[in-house]
């Protein structure tokens, strides 16, 4: 395995810009060699990094993935969720905006979401403080193989090539019944158990932030339900007891941002992603009409995109669009991503319809899709199609996707 933690720690103060590494939908990922030693791999990378003018080879992405960005900005609607929840006119306007965006590229921005700006600032600052910690402290929360929760540096614990130029900290947030809210401390318990009691306050910040994200995501689900003619309660009820994931992202400065990515081209396996971007440093790009277009940070707005699970729930009516994150030479970047997902054992299938269209995807559970993207497949533009074949391998002579050791990494 390639352990770049020491490399990232040792060079945190270097005057190089930050950047996000993309996942390639075109080339197979290279699985980590289970027989390789952490120390040897880390030494190889450190030797390359000491050149200071080049990024280490494992971070280099093919030209097809790291192709140049356009300077165009994606035209995304700004949806006022607060107005949608408080008036029929507001709901009608929001539902129309969401329907148009989700039928094409699946991205929109929301205001009126009810997230306290002070809480959002505290969550972003908490992430910045965490990633400045000594490596030994961060590795107290190191991610275990095949799981989502924990700290990871460049996903080097899972891959040997096309590594993303970033560090992440991920943890789960299971939705509570309204009556139980306030008695649940799942996020707090995670921080104290992984990092110690000194991190209890940071856990409390993220507990509160996750609860705010849960409420915002369920409100968005009301709008999505109305936009598909299912009523306000259909998807809100479906996700009320969900099992979501919270991820803090840090993209350091990079000496060669045109050769790597912070996050590669992929579609999110989750149902919905809510992204909070820090400051005015852009990085998120969406592929539309053959060009990578920026979704730039805007104060007070959250970026929302449809994921593969919701695309399956809508039987393909709403799109999970290919997107990536780029990095910069002179600027670092931070973001917080909240991935809304159903309860792990809940069946994902389109709602009943008087005139049902042919099914594009088989029934599945979130637990099955998570297992696939974490252990067998690196998420890309074809994840759902590959997942369907994995669930029901073809009987012809073609070689099906393996149910064996991990081949790739998911985005969630």
XYZ file of N, CA and C in Angstrom, residues 108-260:
459
model
N -28.107 22.182 -8.318
C -28.740 23.464 -8.022
C -28.177 23.979 -6.700
N -28.438 25.235 -6.393
C -28.018 25.818 -5.127
C -29.251 26.204 -4.322
N -29.112 26.182 -2.994
C -30.269 26.479 -2.151
C -29.951 27.601 -1.159
N -30.968 28.434 -0.941
C -30.965 29.420 0.129
C -32.172 29.114 1.020
N -32.312 29.869 2.109
C -33.445 29.627 3.006
C -33.417 28.252 3.625
N -32.226 27.681 3.769
C -32.070 26.306 4.259
C -32.081 26.201 5.776
N -31.957 27.322 6.462
C -32.053 27.312 7.918
C -30.772 26.965 8.650
N -29.672 26.805 7.957
C -28.404 26.486 8.619
C -27.788 27.781 9.150
N -27.557 27.824 10.443
C -26.992 29.006 11.090
C -25.603 29.298 10.509
N -25.367 30.511 10.006
C -24.040 30.848 9.458
C -22.914 30.634 10.464
N -23.191 30.891 11.751
C -22.157 30.690 12.772
C -21.809 29.212 12.913
N -22.819 28.348 12.789
C -22.575 26.904 12.854
C -21.773 26.445 11.640
N -22.127 26.943 10.463
C -21.389 26.585 9.252
C -19.928 27.016 9.369
N -19.712 28.219 9.905
C -18.345 28.714 10.080
C -17.577 27.849 11.071
N -18.232 27.454 12.150
C -17.579 26.625 13.158
C -17.200 25.261 12.581
N -18.067 24.703 11.727
C -17.784 23.400 11.122
C -16.602 23.501 10.148
N -16.555 24.569 9.356
C -15.429 24.764 8.444
C -14.130 25.000 9.212
N -14.197 25.831 10.252
C -13.005 26.101 11.049
C -12.540 24.848 11.786
N -13.489 24.029 12.224
C -13.127 22.776 12.887
C -12.368 21.850 11.962
N -12.789 21.808 10.707
C -12.075 20.986 9.729
C -10.663 21.514 9.509
N -10.546 22.854 9.388
C -9.218 23.449 9.195
C -8.304 23.114 10.365
N -8.831 23.200 11.583
C -8.034 22.888 12.768
C -7.628 21.420 12.785
N -8.550 20.531 12.405
C -8.231 19.103 12.417
C -7.093 18.787 11.453
N -7.156 19.314 10.242
C -6.149 18.958 9.250
C -4.784 19.584 9.542
N -4.741 20.576 10.455
C -3.452 21.142 10.879
C -2.794 20.321 11.991
N -3.497 19.345 12.520
C -2.970 18.553 13.632
C -1.769 17.718 13.205
N -0.927 17.325 14.162
C 0.171 16.412 13.830
C -0.371 15.108 13.235
N 0.409 14.508 12.375
C -0.014 13.283 11.712
C -0.409 12.203 12.710
N 0.368 12.034 13.762
C 0.090 10.975 14.726
C -1.298 11.134 15.341
N -1.709 12.373 15.565
C -3.036 12.616 16.128
C -4.121 12.276 15.122
N -3.948 12.734 13.880
C -4.950 12.444 12.850
C -5.087 10.942 12.609
N -3.977 10.242 12.685
C -4.043 8.811 12.425
C -4.732 8.036 13.536
N -5.028 8.708 14.626
C -5.856 8.067 15.649
C -7.236 7.736 15.117
N -7.643 8.495 14.102
C -8.948 8.254 13.474
C -8.779 7.625 12.089
N -7.673 6.953 11.854
C -7.382 6.402 10.530
C -8.465 5.429 10.073
N -8.849 5.549 8.814
C -9.911 4.712 8.255
C -9.463 3.260 8.150
N -10.352 2.348 8.536
C -10.089 0.926 8.389
C -10.416 0.496 6.962
N -9.703 -0.495 6.419
C -9.961 -0.945 5.038
C -11.410 -1.365 4.832
N -11.994 -0.928 3.717
C -13.350 -1.325 3.367
C -14.441 -0.569 4.081
N -14.072 0.475 4.839
C -15.060 1.255 5.568
C -15.040 2.703 5.082
N -16.045 3.455 5.517
C -16.149 4.859 5.129
C -15.584 5.769 6.202
N -15.797 5.443 7.462
C -15.445 6.337 8.555
C -13.945 6.420 8.766
N -13.479 7.639 9.039
C -12.104 7.816 9.448
C -11.329 8.804 8.612
N -10.066 8.980 8.989
C -9.152 9.895 8.321
C -8.421 9.161 7.195
N -8.254 9.829 6.067
C -7.498 9.241 4.955
C -6.676 10.328 4.279
N -5.447 10.003 3.910
C -4.595 10.919 3.162
C -4.478 10.392 1.740
N -5.121 11.089 0.806
C -5.037 10.785 -0.618
C -5.584 9.401 -0.971
N -6.377 8.790 -0.101
C -6.894 7.443 -0.339
C -5.774 6.466 -0.667
N -4.573 6.766 -0.165
C -3.425 5.918 -0.452
C -3.507 4.580 0.259
N -4.445 4.441 1.195
C -4.662 3.149 1.837
C -5.414 2.193 0.928
N -5.933 2.714 -0.220
C -6.760 1.871 -1.073
C -6.252 1.775 -2.505
N -5.447 2.713 -2.943
C -5.026 2.743 -4.341
C -3.550 3.060 -4.475
N -3.023 2.682 -5.623
C -1.617 2.912 -5.898
C -1.401 3.914 -7.025
N -2.464 4.317 -7.712
C -2.338 5.242 -8.840
C -3.553 6.145 -8.888
N -3.435 7.258 -9.631
C -4.498 8.254 -9.748
C -5.045 8.647 -8.374
N -4.116 9.016 -7.505
C -4.498 9.396 -6.147
C -5.026 10.825 -6.133
N -6.027 11.101 -5.312
C -6.544 12.461 -5.192
C -5.644 13.316 -4.300
N -5.481 14.559 -4.674
C -4.636 15.483 -3.909
C -5.473 16.073 -2.774
N -5.660 15.272 -1.739
C -6.503 15.757 -0.643
C -6.361 14.873 0.584
N -6.824 15.409 1.694
C -7.037 14.658 2.926
C -8.529 14.716 3.245
N -9.038 13.670 3.891
C -10.457 13.647 4.251
C -10.642 13.101 5.660
N -11.737 13.508 6.262
C -12.212 12.925 7.517
C -13.697 12.656 7.337
N -14.104 11.405 7.465
C -15.496 11.013 7.223
C -16.064 10.319 8.451
N -17.368 10.522 8.664
C -18.041 9.830 9.770
C -19.523 9.725 9.459
N -20.172 8.781 10.109
C -21.584 8.489 9.839
C -22.496 9.353 10.688
N -23.692 9.576 10.146
C -24.745 10.263 10.886
C -26.053 9.532 10.607
N -26.518 8.782 11.598
C -27.775 8.065 11.458
C -28.910 8.950 11.940
N -29.928 9.114 11.109
C -31.045 9.981 11.450
C -31.817 9.399 12.631
N -32.251 10.297 13.513
C -33.006 9.883 14.688
C -34.475 10.215 14.508
N -35.320 9.516 15.240
C -36.712 9.942 15.336
C -36.742 11.292 16.023
N -37.725 12.109 15.666
C -37.804 13.457 16.224
C -37.808 13.427 17.745
N -38.501 12.447 18.318
C -38.594 12.361 19.765
C -37.280 12.040 20.430
N -36.368 11.408 19.651
C -35.087 11.020 20.239
C -34.019 12.083 20.055
N -34.291 13.093 19.248
C -33.305 14.129 18.967
C -32.870 14.800 20.261
N -31.604 14.993 20.375
C -31.057 15.576 21.596
C -30.517 14.517 22.529
N -30.993 13.265 22.397
C -30.479 12.180 23.210
C -29.441 11.359 22.452
N -29.243 11.668 21.173
C -28.293 10.935 20.356
C -26.977 11.691 20.275
N -25.885 10.969 20.496
C -24.563 11.592 20.454
C -23.623 10.742 19.621
N -24.137 10.203 18.504
C -23.357 9.278 17.695
C -22.086 9.936 17.181
N -22.204 11.158 16.673
C -21.029 11.845 16.132
C -20.055 12.206 17.248
N -20.577 12.696 18.358
C -19.720 13.025 19.505
C -18.973 11.781 19.965
N -19.685 10.678 20.072
C -19.053 9.428 20.518
C -17.953 8.993 19.559
N -18.171 9.217 18.262
C -17.137 8.851 17.295
C -15.863 9.656 17.547
N -15.986 10.962 17.733
C -14.808 11.802 17.923
C -14.071 11.460 19.213
N -14.813 11.234 20.282
C -14.135 10.933 21.551
C -13.503 9.550 21.540
N -14.150 8.581 20.881
C -13.583 7.228 20.853
C -12.373 7.140 19.930
N -12.400 7.886 18.804
C -11.296 7.817 17.851
C -10.146 8.736 18.216
N -10.461 9.915 18.808
C -9.443 10.936 19.016
C -9.230 11.333 20.471
N -10.165 10.963 21.340
C -10.012 11.286 22.751
C -10.967 12.372 23.224
N -11.075 12.520 24.533
C -12.036 13.448 25.129
C -11.749 14.905 24.768
N -10.496 15.216 24.407
C -10.175 16.593 24.031
C -10.928 17.031 22.781
N -11.462 16.055 22.032
C -12.165 16.369 20.783
C -13.684 16.311 20.939
N -14.130 16.291 22.179
C -15.574 16.238 22.409
C -16.269 17.466 21.836
N -15.680 18.642 22.037
C -16.330 19.866 21.531
C -16.440 19.847 20.011
N -15.382 19.395 19.331
C -15.445 19.305 17.875
C -16.541 18.320 17.455
N -16.668 17.230 18.183
C -17.746 16.283 17.909
C -19.117 16.914 18.100
N -19.246 17.775 19.111
C -20.527 18.453 19.336
C -20.857 19.412 18.196
N -19.828 20.082 17.665
C -20.042 20.974 16.522
C -20.577 20.179 15.335
N -19.958 19.040 15.049
C -20.384 18.251 13.888
C -21.695 17.511 14.127
N -21.978 17.192 15.384
C -23.289 16.621 15.694
C -24.387 17.627 15.332
N -24.187 18.872 15.760
C -25.170 19.907 15.466
C -25.235 20.209 13.970
N -24.071 20.228 13.320
C -24.046 20.510 11.886
C -24.750 19.394 11.104
N -24.513 18.142 11.466
C -25.168 17.024 10.784
C -26.679 17.067 10.970
N -27.127 17.454 12.156
C -28.570 17.564 12.383
C -29.162 18.676 11.523
N -28.412 19.783 11.359
C -28.885 20.863 10.488
C -28.911 20.400 9.031
N -27.907 19.626 8.617
C -27.874 19.089 7.258
C -29.022 18.097 7.025
N -29.319 17.320 8.056
C -30.439 16.381 7.942
C -31.747 17.122 7.677
N -31.993 18.175 8.451
C -33.223 18.943 8.257
C -33.254 19.601 6.879
N -32.120 20.155 6.454
C -32.068 20.789 5.133
C -32.301 19.763 4.027
N -31.698 18.591 4.170
C -31.841 17.565 3.127
C -33.272 17.044 3.049
N -33.935 16.898 4.189
C -35.324 16.428 4.169
C -36.255 17.491 3.586
N -35.933 18.757 3.832
C -36.713 19.831 3.209
C -36.539 19.806 1.687
N -35.315 19.571 1.243
C -35.065 19.457 -0.202
C -35.827 18.266 -0.768
N -35.914 17.187 0.000
C -36.664 16.014 -0.460
C -38.153 16.326 -0.627
N -38.672 17.235 0.175
C -40.070 17.642 -0.020
C -40.241 18.306 -1.385
N -39.287 19.155 -1.743
C -39.352 19.831 -3.039
C -39.194 18.812 -4.173
N -38.276 17.878 -4.018
C -38.086 16.859 -5.043
C -39.345 16.016 -5.224
N -40.000 15.689 -4.115
C -41.239 14.926 -4.204
C -42.317 15.671 -4.961
N -42.446 16.964 -4.675
C -43.427 17.779 -5.389
C -43.069 17.891 -6.870
N -41.794 18.004 -7.172
C -41.383 18.169 -8.564
C -41.673 16.922 -9.393
N -41.764 15.769 -8.746
C -42.043 14.508 -9.445
C -43.502 14.077 -9.300
N -44.329 14.965 -8.717
C -45.753 14.674 -8.588
C -46.101 13.664 -7.518
N -45.235 13.516 -6.523
C -45.447 12.507 -5.479
C -45.888 13.104 -4.151
N -45.937 14.428 -4.051
C -46.311 15.080 -2.802
C -45.105 15.347 -1.921
N -45.309 16.197 -0.930
C -44.206 16.629 -0.071
C -43.664 15.529 0.814
N -44.517 14.609 1.237
C -44.103 13.643 2.246
C -43.435 12.389 1.728
N -43.538 12.105 0.426
C -43.103 10.788 -0.062
C -41.612 10.546 0.206
N -40.752 11.418 -0.279
C -39.315 11.194 -0.100
C -38.847 11.607 1.292
N -39.528 12.601 1.897
C -39.148 12.952 3.270
C -39.320 11.750 4.181
N -40.444 11.046 4.059
C -40.668 9.854 4.881
C -39.669 8.752 4.543
N -39.366 8.619 3.256
C -38.457 7.556 2.817
C -37.068 7.718 3.454
N -36.598 8.965 3.576
C -35.255 9.221 4.097
C -35.241 9.618 5.576
N -36.396 9.619 6.227
C -36.466 10.119 7.608
C -35.580 9.323 8.559
N -35.407 8.032 8.305
C -34.570 7.203 9.172
C -33.293 6.788 8.444
N -32.769 7.694 7.621
C -31.620 7.377 6.785
C -30.318 7.218 7.545
N -29.294 6.829 6.805
C -27.946 6.643 7.367
C -26.964 7.407 6.483
N -26.730 8.650 6.814
C -25.943 9.530 5.958
C -24.478 9.561 6.364
N -23.684 10.221 5.521
C -22.238 10.299 5.737
C -21.806 11.759 5.640
N -20.968 12.158 6.554
C -20.403 13.508 6.568
C -18.919 13.416 6.230
N -18.447 14.294 5.331
C -17.033 14.264 4.958
C -16.450 15.666 4.953
N -15.328 15.826 5.643
C -14.553 17.065 5.614
C -13.409 16.877 4.614
N -13.268 17.816 3.686
C -12.243 17.730 2.639
C -11.226 18.844 2.788
N -9.963 18.493 2.594
C -8.898 19.492 2.583
C -8.018 19.242 1.359
N -7.866 20.282 0.525
C -7.065 20.192 -0.691
C -5.859 21.126 -0.554
N -4.673 20.584 -0.246
C -3.493 21.439 -0.088
C -3.095 22.098 -1.402
N -2.217 23.082 -1.315
C -1.663 23.692 -2.518
C -0.834 22.659 -3.285
N -0.760 22.813 -4.599
C -0.136 21.797 -5.440
C 0.830 22.420 -6.445
N 2.016 21.842 -6.634
C 2.975 22.430 -7.572
C 2.597 22.250 -9.039
N 1.802 21.220 -9.349
C 1.414 20.965 -10.740
C -0.080 20.668 -10.828
N -0.913 21.667 -10.634
C -2.350 21.417 -10.589
C -2.946 20.947 -11.908
N -2.224 21.153 -13.017
C -2.757 20.730 -14.300
C -2.505 19.248 -14.576
N -1.810 18.558 -13.684
C -1.512 17.133 -13.889
C -2.237 16.223 -12.907
N -2.995 16.790 -12.005
C -3.665 15.975 -11.003
C -5.034 16.551 -10.721
